[in-house]
C-alpha positions as a printed Julia matrix, in Angstrom:
480×3 Matrix{Float64}:
  -4.93   -7.48   13.67
  -2.15   -4.94   14.39
   0.44   -6.97   12.44
  -2.02   -7.38    9.56
  -2.55   -3.6     9.48
   1.19   -2.98    9.61
   1.65   -5.3     6.62
  -1.14   -3.52    4.72
   0.36   -0.1     5.37
   3.82   -1.29    4.34
   2.32   -2.58    1.1
   0.52    0.72    0.49
   3.63    2.78    1.14
   5.68    0.59   -1.18
   3.14    0.92   -4.0
   2.45    4.61   -3.27
  -1.3     4.17   -3.63
  -4.44    2.21   -2.74
  -4.87   -1.42   -3.75
  -8.07   -2.75   -5.24
  -9.01   -4.34   -1.91
  -7.77   -1.58    0.43
  -9.07    1.98    0.8
  -7.44    4.58    3.05
  -9.05    7.81    4.28
  -7.72   10.39    6.72
 -11.24   11.07    8.12
  -9.76   13.88   10.24
 -12.74   16.05    9.35
 -15.32   13.31    9.83
 -16.61   10.38    7.82
 -15.89   11.05    4.1
 -18.88   11.05    1.76
 -16.86    9.03   -0.77
 -17.13    5.99    1.51
 -20.61    5.4     0.1
 -19.29    4.19   -3.24
 -16.35    2.42   -1.58
 -18.56    0.33    0.73
 -20.74   -0.81   -2.18
 -17.73   -1.55   -4.39
 -15.89   -3.57   -1.75
 -19.03   -5.54   -0.86
 -19.3    -6.47   -4.55
 -15.58   -7.21   -4.77
 -14.42  -10.85   -4.62
 -13.22  -11.4    -1.07
 -14.43   -7.98    0.1
 -11.83   -5.5     1.3
 -10.49   -3.26    4.04
 -11.02    0.41    4.89
  -8.51    2.2     7.14
  -9.47    5.53    8.68
  -6.77    7.74   10.14
  -4.07    7.67    7.45
  -3.39   10.41    4.93
  -2.44    9.09    1.49
  -1.31   12.53    0.28
   1.5    12.57    2.83
   2.75    9.01    2.47
   0.05    7.29    4.56
   1.06    9.2     7.66
  -1.25    8.89   10.67
  -3.5    11.87   11.37
  -5.36   12.76   14.55
  -8.93   11.47   14.71
 -10.98   13.9    16.78
 -13.75   11.42   17.69
 -12.94    7.77   16.82
 -16.11    6.49   18.5
 -18.3     8.74   16.35
 -16.49    7.51   13.23
 -17.11    3.88   14.15
 -20.77    4.58   14.84
 -21.03    6.48   11.57
 -19.53    3.56    9.66
 -21.96    1.1    11.22
 -24.88    3.41   10.46
 -23.78    3.94    6.85
 -23.44    0.18    6.33
 -27.19   -0.17    6.93
 -27.99    2.17    4.03
 -27.32   -0.53    1.41
 -29.41   -3.36   -0.04
 -28.45   -5.83    1.24
 -26.77   -4.16    4.25
 -22.98   -4.18    4.13
 -21.46   -6.51    6.71
 -18.58   -4.88    8.61
 -16.11   -5.93   11.26
 -14.77   -2.75   12.88
 -11.69   -2.75   15.09
  -8.98   -0.47   16.46
  -5.32   -0.67   15.51
  -2.15    1.41   15.61
   0.15    2.66   12.87
   3.43    4.29   13.87
   2.08    4.47   17.42
  -1.05    6.4    16.43
  -4.61    5.0    16.6
  -6.48    4.12   13.39
  -9.84    2.5    12.67
  -9.94   -0.65   10.54
 -13.18   -1.79    8.93
 -13.22   -5.18    7.26
 -15.88   -5.14    4.51
 -17.21   -8.64    3.94
 -18.11   -9.76    0.45
 -21.82   -9.74   -0.26
 -23.37  -13.16   -0.79
 -23.26  -13.9    -4.54
 -26.98  -14.69   -4.54
 -27.68  -11.12   -3.34
 -25.23   -9.23   -5.55
 -24.94   -6.51   -6.55
 -24.95   -4.59   -3.29
 -26.47   -1.19   -4.03
 -27.1     2.12   -2.28
 -30.7     1.88   -1.09
 -31.54    5.56   -1.61
 -30.31    5.81   -5.21
 -30.37    2.18   -6.35
 -26.8     2.58   -7.63
 -24.29   -0.24   -7.24
 -20.55    0.28   -7.52
 -17.67   -1.78   -8.82
 -14.05   -1.66   -7.75
 -11.52   -0.99  -10.49
  -7.75   -0.83  -10.29
  -8.02    2.97  -10.5
 -11.22    3.79   -8.58
 -14.87    2.97   -7.88
 -17.35    3.03  -10.76
 -21.16    2.89  -10.97
 -22.35   -0.43  -12.3
 -24.03   -0.24  -15.7
 -27.23   -2.16  -16.51
 -25.17   -4.46  -18.71
 -22.64   -5.17  -15.98
 -25.44   -5.87  -13.52
 -26.53   -8.75  -15.76
 -23.13  -10.3   -15.13
 -23.82  -10.57  -11.41
 -27.18  -12.17  -12.11
 -25.64  -14.63  -14.57
 -22.94  -15.56  -12.03
 -25.59  -17.13   -9.8
 -25.67  -20.14  -12.16
 -22.83  -22.39  -13.39
 -21.48  -21.04  -16.72
 -22.27  -23.37  -19.61
 -22.3   -20.79  -22.38
 -19.47  -22.4   -24.33
 -21.66  -25.49  -24.92
 -24.4   -23.67  -26.78
 -25.01  -24.45  -30.44
 -24.35  -21.55  -32.84
 -27.47  -21.15  -34.94
 -26.73  -20.83  -38.64
 -23.2   -22.22  -38.45
 -22.19  -25.45  -40.22
 -19.21  -27.8   -40.24
 -17.87  -25.78  -43.19
 -17.43  -22.82  -40.84
 -14.62  -24.66  -39.07
 -11.01  -24.03  -40.12
  -9.77  -27.15  -41.9
  -6.13  -26.71  -40.87
  -6.99  -26.08  -37.22
  -9.37  -29.04  -37.14
  -6.76  -31.35  -38.69
  -4.15  -30.29  -36.12
  -6.71  -30.77  -33.33
  -7.63  -34.3   -34.47
  -3.97  -35.24  -34.83
  -3.13  -34.02  -31.34
  -6.06  -35.82  -29.73
  -5.13  -39.13  -31.36
  -1.47  -38.74  -30.44
  -1.89  -37.56  -26.85
  -5.12  -39.27  -25.81
  -5.11  -42.42  -27.9
  -6.99  -44.52  -25.33
  -9.55  -41.86  -24.46
 -11.08  -39.37  -26.85
  -8.56  -40.32  -29.52
  -9.87  -43.87  -29.83
 -12.79  -42.68  -31.96
 -11.67  -43.21  -35.52
 -14.5   -41.3   -37.16
 -13.66  -37.59  -37.32
 -17.26  -36.44  -37.01
 -17.83  -38.58  -33.92
 -14.62  -37.38  -32.28
 -15.55  -33.74  -32.88
 -19.0   -34.36  -31.46
 -17.7   -36.1   -28.34
 -15.1   -33.36  -27.85
 -17.86  -30.75  -27.85
 -16.7   -29.07  -31.05
 -20.02  -29.85  -32.72
 -23.53  -30.87  -31.69
 -24.97  -34.25  -32.72
 -26.31  -32.73  -35.94
 -22.88  -31.37  -36.85
 -23.61  -27.75  -35.93
 -20.57  -26.12  -34.28
 -20.8   -25.12  -30.63
 -19.62  -21.79  -29.25
 -16.46  -23.49  -27.96
 -15.88  -25.23  -31.27
 -16.15  -22.06  -33.3
 -14.0   -19.96  -30.97
 -11.24  -22.56  -30.86
 -11.34  -23.95  -34.39
 -13.56  -21.64  -36.44
 -12.63  -20.15  -39.8
 -13.89  -16.72  -38.69
 -15.76  -16.79  -35.35
 -16.35  -13.03  -35.52
 -19.07  -13.66  -38.09
 -21.19  -14.68  -35.08
 -19.24  -13.02  -32.28
 -18.07   -9.64  -33.63
 -16.5    -8.55  -30.34
 -14.69  -11.76  -29.54
 -11.52   -9.95  -30.55
  -8.42   -8.39  -29.06
  -8.34   -4.59  -29.11
  -4.67   -3.63  -28.85
  -3.06   -0.21  -28.8
  -0.03    1.58  -27.41
   0.4     5.03  -25.96
   1.95    7.51  -28.42
   5.68    8.09  -28.15
   7.06   11.55  -27.32
   8.32   11.72  -30.91
   4.86   11.05  -32.38
   2.78   13.96  -33.76
   0.83   15.87  -31.09
  -2.51   14.81  -32.58
  -1.64   11.1   -32.2
  -4.05    9.3   -29.88
  -2.65    5.79  -30.12
   0.14    3.8   -31.68
  -0.02    0.41  -33.4
  -3.75    0.23  -32.81
  -5.33   -2.9   -34.24
  -8.2    -5.33  -33.88
  -7.08   -8.94  -33.84
  -9.59  -11.5   -35.12
  -9.78  -15.19  -35.94
  -9.95  -18.36  -33.9
  -8.07  -18.41  -30.59
  -4.87  -20.06  -31.97
  -4.64  -17.45  -34.74
  -5.39  -14.53  -32.41
  -2.71  -15.75  -30.02
  -0.07  -15.75  -32.76
  -1.13  -12.34  -34.06
  -1.08  -10.86  -30.55
   2.52  -12.02  -30.16
   3.39  -10.48  -33.52
   1.84   -7.18  -32.35
   3.93   -7.32  -29.17
   7.14   -7.85  -31.14
   6.34   -4.83  -33.28
   5.28   -2.64  -30.35
   7.29   -3.4   -27.22
  10.45   -1.37  -26.76
  13.66   -3.37  -26.72
  17.01   -2.78  -25.08
  20.37   -4.4   -25.67
  21.6    -6.33  -22.63
  24.87   -8.17  -22.03
  25.08  -11.65  -20.55
  27.86  -12.75  -18.16
  29.41  -14.8   -20.97
  29.87  -11.66  -23.08
  27.03  -12.23  -25.51
  24.48   -9.49  -26.16
  20.81   -9.81  -26.93
  17.67   -7.77  -27.37
  15.38   -7.72  -24.34
  11.77   -6.57  -24.79
  10.2    -4.25  -22.22
   7.99   -7.19  -21.17
   8.8   -10.89  -21.66
   6.96  -12.3   -24.66
   6.29  -15.58  -22.87
   4.57  -13.75  -20.01
   2.48  -11.73  -22.49
   1.51  -14.93  -24.31
   0.3   -16.64  -21.14
  -1.73  -13.59  -20.1
  -3.37  -13.28  -23.52
  -4.14  -17.0   -23.66
  -5.83  -16.83  -20.25
  -7.83  -13.76  -21.29
  -9.12  -15.46  -24.44
  -9.94  -18.76  -22.76
 -11.49  -17.45  -19.56
 -13.4   -14.42  -20.8
 -17.12  -14.41  -20.14
 -19.28  -15.76  -23.0
 -22.73  -14.76  -21.73
 -25.0   -12.36  -23.62
 -24.11   -9.43  -21.34
 -20.46   -9.52  -22.45
 -21.11  -10.06  -26.17
 -20.16   -6.47  -26.94
 -16.9    -6.49  -24.96
 -13.43   -7.31  -26.24
 -10.21   -8.42  -24.62
  -8.29   -5.15  -24.26
  -4.53   -4.63  -24.37
  -3.17   -1.2   -23.5
   0.55   -0.45  -23.54
   1.44    2.69  -21.62
   4.8     4.26  -20.96
   5.17    2.55  -17.59
   2.79   -0.39  -17.69
   1.0    -3.01  -19.76
  -2.68   -3.65  -19.04
  -4.66   -6.68  -20.25
  -8.31   -7.04  -19.27
 -11.15   -9.34  -20.21
 -14.87   -9.49  -19.37
 -15.6   -11.99  -16.61
 -13.86  -12.39  -13.26
 -12.11  -15.42  -11.82
 -14.14  -18.6   -11.52
 -13.61  -21.15   -8.77
 -10.4   -19.58   -7.49
  -9.29  -16.35   -5.81
  -6.5   -13.94   -6.68
  -4.64  -15.02   -3.53
  -4.45  -18.6    -4.78
  -3.32  -17.79   -8.32
  -0.01  -19.48   -8.99
   0.29  -20.79   -5.43
  -1.92  -23.85   -5.56
  -1.82  -26.49   -8.27
  -5.49  -25.83   -8.91
  -7.09  -25.51  -12.34
 -10.47  -23.87  -12.63
 -12.15  -22.94  -15.89
 -15.13  -20.71  -16.52
 -15.34  -22.21  -20.02
 -14.46  -25.84  -19.33
 -15.38  -27.12  -22.81
 -13.39  -24.37  -24.54
 -10.33  -25.05  -22.41
 -10.57  -28.79  -23.08
 -10.64  -28.2   -26.83
  -7.78  -25.7   -26.73
  -5.58  -28.21  -24.91
  -5.34  -29.94  -28.27
  -5.51  -26.86  -30.51
  -2.3   -25.74  -32.22
  -1.19  -22.36  -33.5
  -1.1   -22.49  -37.32
   2.41  -21.16  -37.97
   4.43  -22.36  -34.98
   2.36  -25.46  -34.21
   2.55  -24.53  -30.53
   0.04  -25.57  -27.9
  -2.5   -22.93  -26.96
  -2.83  -23.99  -23.32
  -1.67  -26.71  -20.95
  -4.46  -26.36  -18.35
  -1.96  -27.51  -15.71
  -2.04  -24.34  -13.59
   1.42  -23.49  -14.97
   0.59  -20.17  -16.65
   0.83  -17.88  -13.62
   4.14  -19.39  -12.38
   5.52  -18.94  -15.91
   4.52  -15.28  -15.84
   6.06  -14.81  -12.39
   9.32  -16.47  -13.38
   9.65  -14.55  -16.63
   9.07  -11.19  -14.92
  11.57  -12.01  -12.19
  14.19  -13.04  -14.77
  13.63   -9.74  -16.58
  14.02   -7.74  -13.38
  10.4    -6.55  -13.45
   7.96   -6.24  -10.52
   5.43   -9.06  -10.0
   2.21   -8.87  -11.99
  -0.85   -7.33  -10.34
  -4.03   -9.41  -10.73
  -7.27   -7.52  -10.18
 -10.55   -9.43  -10.01
 -13.59   -7.15  -10.13
 -16.04  -10.09  -10.33
 -17.19   -9.17  -13.84
 -13.82   -8.08  -15.23
 -10.33   -9.44  -14.73
  -7.28   -7.25  -15.25
  -3.57   -8.0   -15.28
  -1.11   -5.14  -14.9
   2.61   -5.48  -15.67
   4.74   -2.53  -14.61
   8.18   -1.2   -15.32
  10.42   -0.8   -12.28
  10.19    2.69  -10.87
  12.75    4.58   -8.86
  11.56    5.25   -5.31
   9.75    8.56   -5.22
   9.47   10.36   -1.91
   5.9    11.0    -0.91
   4.95   14.63   -0.19
   4.91   13.84    3.52
   8.58   12.92    3.51
   9.58   16.3     2.1
   7.27   18.61    4.06
   9.02   20.4     6.87
   7.75   20.51   10.42
   5.83   23.77    9.99
   4.13   22.57    6.82
   3.1    19.31    8.48
   1.68   21.15   11.49
  -0.38   23.45    9.26
  -1.55   20.53    7.13
  -2.63   18.56   10.22
  -4.46   21.56   11.68
  -6.45   22.0     8.46
  -7.56   18.37    8.65
 -10.13   19.42   11.25
 -11.71   21.94    8.87
 -11.16   25.33    7.2
  -8.88   27.79    9.02
  -7.85   31.35    8.4
  -4.28   32.51    8.88
  -5.37   34.1    12.17
  -6.92   30.81   13.31
  -3.73   28.94   12.51
  -1.59   31.56   14.2
  -3.57   31.26   17.41
  -3.75   27.48   17.38
  -0.16   26.71   16.35
   1.61   29.66   17.96
   3.46   30.38   14.73
   4.08   33.69   13.01
   1.77   34.76   10.19
   4.73   34.91    7.81
   5.7    31.29    8.49
   2.09   30.16    8.16
   1.65   31.92    4.8
   4.91   30.41    3.55
   3.73   26.94    4.59
   0.35   27.49    2.94
   2.0    28.53   -0.33
   4.02   25.32   -0.34
   1.01   23.15    0.5
  -1.09   24.79   -2.22
   1.68   24.29   -4.78
   1.63   20.57   -4.01
  -2.13   20.36   -4.41
  -2.64   19.45   -0.76
  -4.46   22.6     0.33
  -6.93   24.92   -1.38
  -7.94   28.52   -0.69
 -11.56   29.57   -0.21
 -12.94   33.11   -0.28
 -10.8    36.16   -1.06
 -11.67   39.34   -2.99
 -13.66   41.0    -0.24
 -14.65   37.76    1.47
 -12.91   36.12    4.43
 -10.05   33.95    3.25
  -9.72   30.46    4.71
  -7.76   27.38    3.76
  -8.69   23.7     3.83
  -7.17   20.39    2.88
  -8.17   19.13   -0.56
 -11.2    16.84   -0.16
 -10.65   13.07   -0.09
């Protein structure tokens, strides 16, 4: 356990923040109220998560003194029983930098009982890459739908006909099937029969959901939000009133959306001129196009197709330091830990993936997907070649997010720059509000040094002042 905790803390310090499956609290002043949402969110999170009490994120995950560890462990166990169903915890002791901490392993709630909600309020929470969020009624339907195998891509689209399929995409699909699977699906010489057996159409010729999304002339006629919403953060040179740059909605069948998404990336990503060892120079985009293509293809193919997600799009957000791609629907049949490591293919929309294996992009004639579990390794290799950090994959059960980041120069955490006096004052305030006189008596420091330390801590947003103007003035650490 101790080595596992050491590895977790090293990971947190390197990333300078919490991970989606790890939450850190100092808990020097007692059990934080914010743990209520965290326990629910981690119980609903694929694979659960870990809570560490006794580390202060604001000062570089430095250990803090826990006044009553036993009371904290009892409080955690008691709080875990205030959920429906109760949160299952494994609580243990560990050490970080020689100081004791409390580690609580939050076990994932059984899928048949999700979502795990706060009994008193009925609210359930979801873990995002930037915090815990209350689950909406619509998102709750996703947990209920996940209790059954997903077969939504096989449904027939009422009102659609064979004429609603894209002739060029269908022709390329038929040609690929007969070339690459001549003794299987390709042996059917009648086009209508082949399309029916491939799941593109129903026996009466009506297109299926998978058929329309992969080969439709305009699938958004039936699925208005099966689109890509792409936008970039304004540049410093853009007008102040600018809210987004290169914002667009990408529509069409999956092969056409994939090509248009790549065109958007070429217009939007920054480029730099780099020199090769052989003396040649080339333009290098801020993110490799091949990695972006694989991520977009996965988002389109593996997004949820149930009724609850009908109003949600695949979202692409380019910020100054990162690229974020998210789609409704979490991973299916595989965990984040196994992505790219095992030669395992798992598809939420098996029929759609099977069709897209033979679909071709209209301009380049490129394959949409291989379905050989090669996408994630391609992304990893392309990022490494470009000198970029590995991708972050965040599975929130009903939403999957991929984050690509620009390399950042190491930034010293506040705790590395605070001097000894400032750290002593900060640690003393962890137990609760103190006046200058309280701190002077407890720390045996002069009032002048204490006030100087408090000014520095307040300027960093680590400490806040209470009272003043005729009322007793005290100071406390900013709440977790």
